[in-house]
GROMACS .gro file of C-alpha atoms in nm:
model
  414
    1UNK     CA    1  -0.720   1.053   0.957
    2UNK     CA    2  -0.766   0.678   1.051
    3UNK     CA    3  -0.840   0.395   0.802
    4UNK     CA    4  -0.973   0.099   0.863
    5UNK     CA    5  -0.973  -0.272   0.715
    6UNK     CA    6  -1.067  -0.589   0.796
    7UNK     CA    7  -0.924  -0.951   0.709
    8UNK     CA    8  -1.100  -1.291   0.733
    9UNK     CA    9  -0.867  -1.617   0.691
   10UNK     CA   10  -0.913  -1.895   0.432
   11UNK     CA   11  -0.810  -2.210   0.525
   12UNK     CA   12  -0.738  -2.531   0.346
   13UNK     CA   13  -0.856  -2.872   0.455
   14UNK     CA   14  -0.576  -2.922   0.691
   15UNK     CA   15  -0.673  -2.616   0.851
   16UNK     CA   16  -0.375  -2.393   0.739
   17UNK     CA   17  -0.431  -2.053   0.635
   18UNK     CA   18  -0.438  -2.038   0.251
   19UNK     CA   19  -0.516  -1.677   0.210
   20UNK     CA   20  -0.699  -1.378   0.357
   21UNK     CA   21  -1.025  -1.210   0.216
   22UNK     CA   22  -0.951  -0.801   0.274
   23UNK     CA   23  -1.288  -0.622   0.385
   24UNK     CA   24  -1.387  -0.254   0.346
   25UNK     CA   25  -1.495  -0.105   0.713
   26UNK     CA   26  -1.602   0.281   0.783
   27UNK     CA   27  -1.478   0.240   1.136
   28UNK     CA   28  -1.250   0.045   1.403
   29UNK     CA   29  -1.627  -0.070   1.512
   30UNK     CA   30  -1.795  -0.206   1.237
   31UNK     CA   31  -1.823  -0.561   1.228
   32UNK     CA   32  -1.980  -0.579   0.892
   33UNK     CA   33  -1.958  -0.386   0.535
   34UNK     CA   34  -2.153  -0.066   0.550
   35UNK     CA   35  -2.005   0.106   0.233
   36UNK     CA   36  -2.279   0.301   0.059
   37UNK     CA   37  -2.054   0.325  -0.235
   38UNK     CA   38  -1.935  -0.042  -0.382
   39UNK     CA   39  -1.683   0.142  -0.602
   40UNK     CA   40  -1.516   0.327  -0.366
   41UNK     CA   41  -1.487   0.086  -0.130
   42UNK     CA   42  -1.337  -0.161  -0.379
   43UNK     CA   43  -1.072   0.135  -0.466
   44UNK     CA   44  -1.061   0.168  -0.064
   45UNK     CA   45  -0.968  -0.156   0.030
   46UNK     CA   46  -0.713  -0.215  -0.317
   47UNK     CA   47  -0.558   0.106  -0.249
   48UNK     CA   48  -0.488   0.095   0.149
   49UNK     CA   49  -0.344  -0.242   0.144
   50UNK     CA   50  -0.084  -0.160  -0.093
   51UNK     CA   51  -0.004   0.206   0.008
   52UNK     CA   52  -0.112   0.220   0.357
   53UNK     CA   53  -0.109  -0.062   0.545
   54UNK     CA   54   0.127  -0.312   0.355
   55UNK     CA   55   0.010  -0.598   0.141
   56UNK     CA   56   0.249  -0.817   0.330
   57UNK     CA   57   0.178  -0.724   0.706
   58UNK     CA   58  -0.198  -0.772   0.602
   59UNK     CA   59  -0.141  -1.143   0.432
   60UNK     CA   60   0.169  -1.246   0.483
   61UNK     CA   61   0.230  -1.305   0.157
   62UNK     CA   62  -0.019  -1.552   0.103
   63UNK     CA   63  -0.305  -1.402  -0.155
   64UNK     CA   64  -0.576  -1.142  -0.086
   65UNK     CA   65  -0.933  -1.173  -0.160
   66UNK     CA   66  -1.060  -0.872  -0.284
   67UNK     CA   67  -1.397  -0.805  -0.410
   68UNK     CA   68  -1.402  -0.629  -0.764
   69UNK     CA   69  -1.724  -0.389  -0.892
   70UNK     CA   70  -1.806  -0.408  -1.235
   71UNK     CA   71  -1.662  -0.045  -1.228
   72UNK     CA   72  -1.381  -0.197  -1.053
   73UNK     CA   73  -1.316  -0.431  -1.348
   74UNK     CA   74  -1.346  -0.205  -1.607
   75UNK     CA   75  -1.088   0.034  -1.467
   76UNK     CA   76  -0.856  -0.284  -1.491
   77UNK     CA   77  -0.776  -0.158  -1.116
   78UNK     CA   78  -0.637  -0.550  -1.049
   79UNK     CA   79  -0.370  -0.463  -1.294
   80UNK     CA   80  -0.231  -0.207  -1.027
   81UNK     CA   81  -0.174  -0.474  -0.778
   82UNK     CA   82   0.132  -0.791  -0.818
   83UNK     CA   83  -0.071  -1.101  -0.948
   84UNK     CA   84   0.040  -1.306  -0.730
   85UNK     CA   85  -0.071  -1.097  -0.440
   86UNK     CA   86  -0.459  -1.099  -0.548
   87UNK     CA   87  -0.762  -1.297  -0.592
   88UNK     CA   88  -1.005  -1.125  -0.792
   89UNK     CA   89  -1.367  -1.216  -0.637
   90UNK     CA   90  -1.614  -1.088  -0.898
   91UNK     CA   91  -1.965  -1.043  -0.723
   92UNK     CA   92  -2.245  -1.247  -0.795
   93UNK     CA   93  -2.481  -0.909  -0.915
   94UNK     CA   94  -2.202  -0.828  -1.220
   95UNK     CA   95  -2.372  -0.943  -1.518
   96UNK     CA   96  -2.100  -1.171  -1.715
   97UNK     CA   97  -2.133  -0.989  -2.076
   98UNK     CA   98  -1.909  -0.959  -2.359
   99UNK     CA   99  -1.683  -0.673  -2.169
  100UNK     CA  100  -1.629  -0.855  -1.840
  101UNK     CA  101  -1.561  -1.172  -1.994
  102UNK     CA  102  -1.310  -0.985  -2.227
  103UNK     CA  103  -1.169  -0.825  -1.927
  104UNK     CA  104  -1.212  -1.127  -1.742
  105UNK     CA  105  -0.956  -1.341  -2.058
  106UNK     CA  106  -0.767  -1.036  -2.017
  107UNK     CA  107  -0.689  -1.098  -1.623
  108UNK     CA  108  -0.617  -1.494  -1.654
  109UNK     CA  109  -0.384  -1.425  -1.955
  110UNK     CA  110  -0.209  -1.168  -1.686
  111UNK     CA  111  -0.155  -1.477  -1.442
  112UNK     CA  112  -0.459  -1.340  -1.210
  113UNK     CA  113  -0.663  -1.613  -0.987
  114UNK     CA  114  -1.019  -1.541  -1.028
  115UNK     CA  115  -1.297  -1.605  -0.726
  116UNK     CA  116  -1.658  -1.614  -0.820
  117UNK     CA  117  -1.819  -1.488  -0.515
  118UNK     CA  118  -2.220  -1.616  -0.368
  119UNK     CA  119  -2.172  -1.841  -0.672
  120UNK     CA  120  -2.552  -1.975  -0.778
  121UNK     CA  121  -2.528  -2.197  -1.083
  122UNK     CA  122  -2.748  -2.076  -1.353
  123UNK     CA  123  -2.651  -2.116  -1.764
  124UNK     CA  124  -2.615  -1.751  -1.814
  125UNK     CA  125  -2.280  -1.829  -1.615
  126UNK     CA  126  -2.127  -2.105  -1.868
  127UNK     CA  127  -1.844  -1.875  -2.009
  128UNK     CA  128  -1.741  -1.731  -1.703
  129UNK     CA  129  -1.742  -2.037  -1.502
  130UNK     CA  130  -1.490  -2.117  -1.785
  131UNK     CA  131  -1.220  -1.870  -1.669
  132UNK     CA  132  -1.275  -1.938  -1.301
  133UNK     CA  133  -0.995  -2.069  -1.055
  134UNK     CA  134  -1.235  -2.078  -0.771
  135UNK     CA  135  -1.585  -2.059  -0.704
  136UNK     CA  136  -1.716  -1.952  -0.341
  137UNK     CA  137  -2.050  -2.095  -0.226
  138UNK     CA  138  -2.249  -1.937   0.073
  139UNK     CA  139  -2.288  -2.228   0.285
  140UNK     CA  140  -2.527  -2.051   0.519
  141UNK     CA  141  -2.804  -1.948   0.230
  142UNK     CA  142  -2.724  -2.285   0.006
  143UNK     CA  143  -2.920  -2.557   0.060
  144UNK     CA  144  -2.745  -2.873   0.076
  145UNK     CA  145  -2.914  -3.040  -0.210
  146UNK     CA  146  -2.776  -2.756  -0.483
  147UNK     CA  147  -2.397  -2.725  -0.296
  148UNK     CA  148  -2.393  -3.093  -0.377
  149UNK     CA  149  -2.518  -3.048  -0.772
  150UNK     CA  150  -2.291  -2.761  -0.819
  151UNK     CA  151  -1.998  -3.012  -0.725
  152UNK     CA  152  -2.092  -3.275  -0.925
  153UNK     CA  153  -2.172  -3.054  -1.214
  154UNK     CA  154  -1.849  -2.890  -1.207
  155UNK     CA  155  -1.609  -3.132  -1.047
  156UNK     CA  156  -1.470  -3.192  -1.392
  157UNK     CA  157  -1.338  -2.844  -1.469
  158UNK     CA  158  -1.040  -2.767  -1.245
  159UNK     CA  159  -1.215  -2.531  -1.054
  160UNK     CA  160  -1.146  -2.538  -0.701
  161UNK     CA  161  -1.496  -2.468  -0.408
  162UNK     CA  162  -1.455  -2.282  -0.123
  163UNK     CA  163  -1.732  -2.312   0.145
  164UNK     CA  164  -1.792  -1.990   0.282
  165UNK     CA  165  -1.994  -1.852   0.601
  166UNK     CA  166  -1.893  -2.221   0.751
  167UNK     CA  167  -2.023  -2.201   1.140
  168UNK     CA  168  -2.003  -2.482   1.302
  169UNK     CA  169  -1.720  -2.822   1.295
  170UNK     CA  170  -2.053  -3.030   1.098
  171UNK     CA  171  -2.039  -2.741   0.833
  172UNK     CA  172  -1.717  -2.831   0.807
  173UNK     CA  173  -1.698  -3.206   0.765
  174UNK     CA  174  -1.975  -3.189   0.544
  175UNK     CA  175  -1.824  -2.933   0.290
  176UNK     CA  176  -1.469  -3.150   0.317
  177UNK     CA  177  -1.710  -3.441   0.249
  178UNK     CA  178  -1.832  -3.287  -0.034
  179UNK     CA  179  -1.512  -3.189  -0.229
  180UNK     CA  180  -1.406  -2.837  -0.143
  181UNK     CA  181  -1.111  -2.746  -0.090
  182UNK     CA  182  -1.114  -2.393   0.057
  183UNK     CA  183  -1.342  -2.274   0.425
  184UNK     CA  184  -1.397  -1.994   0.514
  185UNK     CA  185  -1.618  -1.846   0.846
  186UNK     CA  186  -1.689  -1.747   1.187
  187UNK     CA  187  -1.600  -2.133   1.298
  188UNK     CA  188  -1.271  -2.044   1.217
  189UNK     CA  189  -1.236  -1.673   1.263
  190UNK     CA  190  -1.455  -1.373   1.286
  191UNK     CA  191  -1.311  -1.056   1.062
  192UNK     CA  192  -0.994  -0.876   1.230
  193UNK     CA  193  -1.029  -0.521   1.168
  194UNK     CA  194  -0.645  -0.322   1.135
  195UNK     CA  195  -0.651   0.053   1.184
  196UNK     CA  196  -0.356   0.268   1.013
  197UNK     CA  197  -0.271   0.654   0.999
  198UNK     CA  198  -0.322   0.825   0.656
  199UNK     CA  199  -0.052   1.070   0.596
  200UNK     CA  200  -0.072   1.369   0.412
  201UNK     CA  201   0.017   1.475   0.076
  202UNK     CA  202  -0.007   1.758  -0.189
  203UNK     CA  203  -0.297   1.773  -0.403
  204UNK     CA  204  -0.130   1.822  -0.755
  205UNK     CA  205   0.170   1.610  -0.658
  206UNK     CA  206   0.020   1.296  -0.798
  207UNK     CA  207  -0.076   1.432  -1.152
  208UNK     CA  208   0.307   1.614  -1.196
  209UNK     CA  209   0.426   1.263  -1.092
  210UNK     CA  210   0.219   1.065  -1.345
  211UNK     CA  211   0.284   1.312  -1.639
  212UNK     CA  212   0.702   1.245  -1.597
  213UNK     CA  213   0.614   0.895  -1.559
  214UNK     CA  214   0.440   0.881  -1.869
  215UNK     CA  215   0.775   1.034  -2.077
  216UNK     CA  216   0.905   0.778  -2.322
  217UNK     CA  217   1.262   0.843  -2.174
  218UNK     CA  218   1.131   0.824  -1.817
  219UNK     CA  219   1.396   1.114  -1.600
  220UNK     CA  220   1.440   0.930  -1.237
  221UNK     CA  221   1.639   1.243  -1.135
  222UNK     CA  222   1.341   1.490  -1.220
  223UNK     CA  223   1.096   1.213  -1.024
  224UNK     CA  224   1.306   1.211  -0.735
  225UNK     CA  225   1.282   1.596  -0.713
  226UNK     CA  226   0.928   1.578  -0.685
  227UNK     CA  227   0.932   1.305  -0.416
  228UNK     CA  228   1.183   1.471  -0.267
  229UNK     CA  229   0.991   1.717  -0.030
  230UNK     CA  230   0.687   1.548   0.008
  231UNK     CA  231   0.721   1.275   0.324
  232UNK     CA  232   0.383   1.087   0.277
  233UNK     CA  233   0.485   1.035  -0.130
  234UNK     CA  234   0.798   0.896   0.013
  235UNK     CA  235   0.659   0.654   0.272
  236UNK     CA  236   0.400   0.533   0.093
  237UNK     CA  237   0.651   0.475  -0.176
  238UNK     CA  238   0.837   0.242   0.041
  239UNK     CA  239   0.524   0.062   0.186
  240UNK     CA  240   0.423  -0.004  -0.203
  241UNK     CA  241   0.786  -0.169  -0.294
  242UNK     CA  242   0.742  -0.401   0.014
  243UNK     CA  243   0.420  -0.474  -0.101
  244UNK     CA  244   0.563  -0.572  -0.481
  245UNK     CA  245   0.861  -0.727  -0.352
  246UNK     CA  246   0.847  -0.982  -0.084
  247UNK     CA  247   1.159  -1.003   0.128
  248UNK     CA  248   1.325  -0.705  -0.059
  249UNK     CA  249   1.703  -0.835  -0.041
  250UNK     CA  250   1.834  -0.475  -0.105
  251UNK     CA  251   1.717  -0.233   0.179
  252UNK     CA  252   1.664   0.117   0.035
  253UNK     CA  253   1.914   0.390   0.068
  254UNK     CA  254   1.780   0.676  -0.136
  255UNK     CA  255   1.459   0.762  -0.385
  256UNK     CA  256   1.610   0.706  -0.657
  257UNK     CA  257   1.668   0.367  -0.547
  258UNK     CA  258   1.323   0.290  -0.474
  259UNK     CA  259   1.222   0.476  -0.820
  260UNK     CA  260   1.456   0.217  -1.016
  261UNK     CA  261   1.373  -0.061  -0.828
  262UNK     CA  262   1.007  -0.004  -0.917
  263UNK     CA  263   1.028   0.051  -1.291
  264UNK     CA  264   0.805   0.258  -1.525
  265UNK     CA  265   0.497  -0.001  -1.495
  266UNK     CA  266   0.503   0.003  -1.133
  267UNK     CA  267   0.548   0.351  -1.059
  268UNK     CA  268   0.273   0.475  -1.316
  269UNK     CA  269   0.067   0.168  -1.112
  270UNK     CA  270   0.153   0.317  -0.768
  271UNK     CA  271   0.074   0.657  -0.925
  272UNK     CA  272  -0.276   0.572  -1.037
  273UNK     CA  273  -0.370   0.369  -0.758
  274UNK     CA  274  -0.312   0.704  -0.533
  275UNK     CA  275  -0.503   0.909  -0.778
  276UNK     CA  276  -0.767   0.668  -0.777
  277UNK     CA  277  -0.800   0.652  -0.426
  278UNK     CA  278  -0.770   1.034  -0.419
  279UNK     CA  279  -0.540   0.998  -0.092
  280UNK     CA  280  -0.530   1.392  -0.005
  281UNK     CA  281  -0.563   1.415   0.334
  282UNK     CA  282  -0.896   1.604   0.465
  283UNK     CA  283  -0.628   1.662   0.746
  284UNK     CA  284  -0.515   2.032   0.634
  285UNK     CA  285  -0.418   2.119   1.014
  286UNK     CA  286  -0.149   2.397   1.094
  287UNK     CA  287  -0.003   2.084   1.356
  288UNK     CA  288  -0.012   1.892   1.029
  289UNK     CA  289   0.156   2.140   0.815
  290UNK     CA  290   0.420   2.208   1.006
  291UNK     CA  291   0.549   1.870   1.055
  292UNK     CA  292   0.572   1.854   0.661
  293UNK     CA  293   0.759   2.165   0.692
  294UNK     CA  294   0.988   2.071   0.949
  295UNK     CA  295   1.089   1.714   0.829
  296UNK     CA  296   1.156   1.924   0.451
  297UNK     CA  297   1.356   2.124   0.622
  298UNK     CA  298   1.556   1.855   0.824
  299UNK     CA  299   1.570   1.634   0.522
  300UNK     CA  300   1.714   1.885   0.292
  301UNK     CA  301   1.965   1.984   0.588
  302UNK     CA  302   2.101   1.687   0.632
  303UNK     CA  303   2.166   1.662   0.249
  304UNK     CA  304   2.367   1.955   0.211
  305UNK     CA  305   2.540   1.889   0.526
  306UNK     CA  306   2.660   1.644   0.389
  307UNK     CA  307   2.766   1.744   0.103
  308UNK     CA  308   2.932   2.047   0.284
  309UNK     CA  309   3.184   1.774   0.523
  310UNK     CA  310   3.258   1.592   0.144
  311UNK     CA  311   3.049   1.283   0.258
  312UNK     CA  312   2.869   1.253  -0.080
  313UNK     CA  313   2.770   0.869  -0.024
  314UNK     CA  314   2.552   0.997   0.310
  315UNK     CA  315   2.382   1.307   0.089
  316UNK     CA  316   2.086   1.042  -0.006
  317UNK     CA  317   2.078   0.857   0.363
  318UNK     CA  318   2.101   1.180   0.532
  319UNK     CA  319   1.840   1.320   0.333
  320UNK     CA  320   1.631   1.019   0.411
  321UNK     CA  321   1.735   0.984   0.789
  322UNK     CA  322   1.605   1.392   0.753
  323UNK     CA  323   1.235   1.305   0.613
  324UNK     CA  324   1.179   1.039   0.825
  325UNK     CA  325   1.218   1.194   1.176
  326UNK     CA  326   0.889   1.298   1.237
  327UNK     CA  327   0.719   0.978   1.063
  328UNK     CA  328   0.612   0.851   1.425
  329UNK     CA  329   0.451   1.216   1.506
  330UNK     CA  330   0.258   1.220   1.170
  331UNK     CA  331   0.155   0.882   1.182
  332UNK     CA  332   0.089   0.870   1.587
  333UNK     CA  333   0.247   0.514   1.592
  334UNK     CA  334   0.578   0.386   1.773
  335UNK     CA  335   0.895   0.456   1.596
  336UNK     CA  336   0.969   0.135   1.624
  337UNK     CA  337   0.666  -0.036   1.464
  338UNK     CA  338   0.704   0.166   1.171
  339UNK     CA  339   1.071   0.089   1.098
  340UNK     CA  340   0.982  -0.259   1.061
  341UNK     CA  341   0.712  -0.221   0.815
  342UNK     CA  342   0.958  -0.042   0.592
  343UNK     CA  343   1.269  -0.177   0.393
  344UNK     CA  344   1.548   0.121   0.430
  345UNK     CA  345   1.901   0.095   0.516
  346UNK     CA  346   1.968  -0.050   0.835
  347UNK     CA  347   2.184   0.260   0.873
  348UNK     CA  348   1.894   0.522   0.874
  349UNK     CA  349   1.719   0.316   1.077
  350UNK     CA  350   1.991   0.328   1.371
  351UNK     CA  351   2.008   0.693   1.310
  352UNK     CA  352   1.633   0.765   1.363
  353UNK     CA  353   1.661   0.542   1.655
  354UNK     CA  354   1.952   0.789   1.835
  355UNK     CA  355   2.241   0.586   1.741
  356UNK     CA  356   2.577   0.755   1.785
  357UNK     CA  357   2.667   0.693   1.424
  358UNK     CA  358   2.727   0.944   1.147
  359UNK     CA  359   2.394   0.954   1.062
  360UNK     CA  360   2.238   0.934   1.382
  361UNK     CA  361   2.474   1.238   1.559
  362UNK     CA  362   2.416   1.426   1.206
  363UNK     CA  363   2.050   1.406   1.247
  364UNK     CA  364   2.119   1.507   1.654
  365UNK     CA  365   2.325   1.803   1.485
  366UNK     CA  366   2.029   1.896   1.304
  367UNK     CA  367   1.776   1.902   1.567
  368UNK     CA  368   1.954   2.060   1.803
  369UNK     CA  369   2.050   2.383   1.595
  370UNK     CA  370   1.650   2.381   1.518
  371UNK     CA  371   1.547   2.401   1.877
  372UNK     CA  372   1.847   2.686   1.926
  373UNK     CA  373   2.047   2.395   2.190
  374UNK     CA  374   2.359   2.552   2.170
  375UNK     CA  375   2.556   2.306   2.398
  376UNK     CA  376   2.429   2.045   2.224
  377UNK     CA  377   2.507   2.192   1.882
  378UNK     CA  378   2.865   2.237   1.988
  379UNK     CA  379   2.877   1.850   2.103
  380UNK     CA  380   2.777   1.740   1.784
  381UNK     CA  381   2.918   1.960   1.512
  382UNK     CA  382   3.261   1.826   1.709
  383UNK     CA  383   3.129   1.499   1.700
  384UNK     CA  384   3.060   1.550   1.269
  385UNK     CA  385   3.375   1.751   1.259
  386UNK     CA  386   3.202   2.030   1.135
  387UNK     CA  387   3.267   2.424   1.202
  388UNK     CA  388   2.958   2.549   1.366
  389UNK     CA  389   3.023   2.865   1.115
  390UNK     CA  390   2.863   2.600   0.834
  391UNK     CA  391   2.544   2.579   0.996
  392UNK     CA  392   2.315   2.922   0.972
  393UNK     CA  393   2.403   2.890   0.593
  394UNK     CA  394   2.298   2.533   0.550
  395UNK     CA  395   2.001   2.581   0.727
  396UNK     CA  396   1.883   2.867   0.546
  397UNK     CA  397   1.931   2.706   0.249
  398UNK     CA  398   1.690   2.413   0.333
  399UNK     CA  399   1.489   2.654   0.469
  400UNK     CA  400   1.443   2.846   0.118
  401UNK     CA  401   1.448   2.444  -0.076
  402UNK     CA  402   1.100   2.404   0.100
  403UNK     CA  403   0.969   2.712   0.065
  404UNK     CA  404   1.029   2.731  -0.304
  405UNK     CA  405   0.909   2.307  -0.310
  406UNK     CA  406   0.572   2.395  -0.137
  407UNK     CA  407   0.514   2.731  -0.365
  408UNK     CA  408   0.586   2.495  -0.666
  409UNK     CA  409   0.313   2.268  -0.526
  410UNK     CA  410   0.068   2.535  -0.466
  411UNK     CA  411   0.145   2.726  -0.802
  412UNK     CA  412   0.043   2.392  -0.987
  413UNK     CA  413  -0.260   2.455  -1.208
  414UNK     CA  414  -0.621   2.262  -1.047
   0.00000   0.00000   0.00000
């Protein structure tokens, strides 16, 4: 299943990128929004950048733009993403009552920058132009003689104007002439539109997840049993803690790693963003399946493996090095180009790149017992100095772990 988004650059008036807006799209074609559903394509565009396609390979780690439904807003859904990450653009048809402007205190108290978006001045506005940052003004469908009383009207306040749907270099002078700060349009950039590979995952896995979560003594070894077997939990896990932390110093070496690194908050916010989005793939293809099954299997192999040659510190790497060695098959991107987008130990990476390393001939072990390369198994069980007697135990074993993980999944109440 491909997903698709789009991003549109904001400049500043030395012509630096200050930000990106982040823009729903049905397909790699579209060149405009075509959602029928606002809602779900606010929770579409909130909940890909953070779990599918990175926050940071999208921006940079200069702030998003995202538009926010009334709906949006009231399921606090902003509070699921970093603040420093997002912009909240509120659209011009949400009526500022007493529950978004609550909502909207709520936000700025939280350290959120709030956008008004197609911003027409009118006195209904007052309290929420209070709490804006920045107000966007549609340069294309504004005449010139209300951009200009909007400015001097509001010039006092702190808020900052950005000139949007800016076409042409005159547009441009004129709105730095003006006093805005922010430009935004085709005379910069048209809308790039990023395509991404959503992985699979079990239906009920999400809900289990969110109920330990929830625990007032939170148990990171029962979460990382659940995570465990399921590879698109586990990836998207790792594309959500590069997302939250920028330039992670720490690469990650095991789930229970990424689990503490996270915290409570953030997990439960990871959690309810993929419930939200409802990210269970309509991909239920035997191909599919069994490249679940198979990494499982490999993963879970390469744990007790190494347990079994009294190499305890690789269990967690193994099992990792083990998940992750069908990633480019499941995703249908490069090896390579997925490795950088995630944070793990520089280690696993080498491994799932054929490095003749522990991990890497471990991992060679593995795969060559599963496609019955006898020659091959003999090379490397030397190489791991491990008696090829081990291995029809150890594989059985991981063989029965994800059978008994997937009838766990399935057995899970609707």
């Amino acid at each position: 299943m491909d997903k698709y988004i789009a991003r549109q650059p904001i400049f500043n008036s030395q012509e630096n990128v200050y930000a990106y807006e982040l823009l729903f799209r049905s397909s790699a074609d579209a060149t405009a929004y075509t959602a029928t559903d606002p809602d779900a394509a606010t929770f579409s565009v909130l909940s890909d950048a953070f779990l599918l396609f990175g926050i940071d390979k999208l921006t940079g780690g200069k702030p998003a733009f995202i538009n926010f439904t009334r709906k949006g807003l009231q399921q606090m859904l902003t509070t699921y993403s970093p603040e420093q990450s997002v912009v909240i653009e509120i659209l011009e048809d949400i009526e500022p009552d007493r529950e978004i402007l609550d909502i909207c205190r709520q936000l700025k108290q939280r350290g959120y920058v709030i956008a008004l978006d197609d911003f027409v001045f009118a006195d209904q506005y007052r309290e929420l132009i209070e709490l804006a940052d920045i107000i966007k003004i549609d340069f294309l469908a504004t005449p010139v003689q209300e951009r200009q009383m909007i400015i001097r009207r509001l010039s006092h306040s702190g808020i900052k104007f950005l000139a949007e749907k800016v076409e042409t270099r005159i547009d441009f002078e004129q709105a730095i002439a003006s006093g805005y700060s922010y430009f935004q349009g085709y005379f910069f950039s048209k809308p790039e539109t990023f395509t991404a590979k959503k992985l699979v995952s079990f239906d009920t896995q999400y809900f289990q997840l969110l109920h330990e979560v929830r625990k007032t003594d939170i148990d990171f070894v029962r979460l990382e049993e659940l995570i465990k077997g399921d590879v698109s939990l586990f990836y998207k896990l790792l594309k959500y803690i590069n997302s939250v932390y920028f330039g992670l110093r720490r690469p990650i070496s095991s789930i229970r790693q990424a689990l503490v690194l996270l915290g409570q908050h953030q997990i439960e916010c990871w959690l309810t963003l993929l419930i939200l989005r409802d990210i269970v793939a309509e991909d239920k293809s035997d191909r599919t399946n069994e490249l679940m099954n198979t990494s499982n299997i490999r993963a879970k192999f390469g744990e007790l493996l190494a347990q079994k040659m009294n190499r305890p510190e690789l269990a967690a790497q193994a099992f990792m090095t083990g998940m992750f060695s069908l990633l480019d098959c499941l995703l249908n991107r490069s090896l390579t180009s997925i490795l950088q987008e995630l944070s793990i130990h520089n280690d696993i990476k080498q491994a799932l790149q054929g490095a003749d390393t522990h991990l890497g001939n471990m991992l060679a072990l593995i795969i060559a017992y599963e496609q019955d390369n006898w020659q091959a198994v003999s090379h490397y069980a030397q190489s791991c100095s491990v008696p090829a007697k081990w291995l029809p135990a150890l594989y059985l074993e991981a063989l029965e772990w994800s059978v008994r993980y997937c009838r766990q999944i399935d057995e899970q109440p609707e």
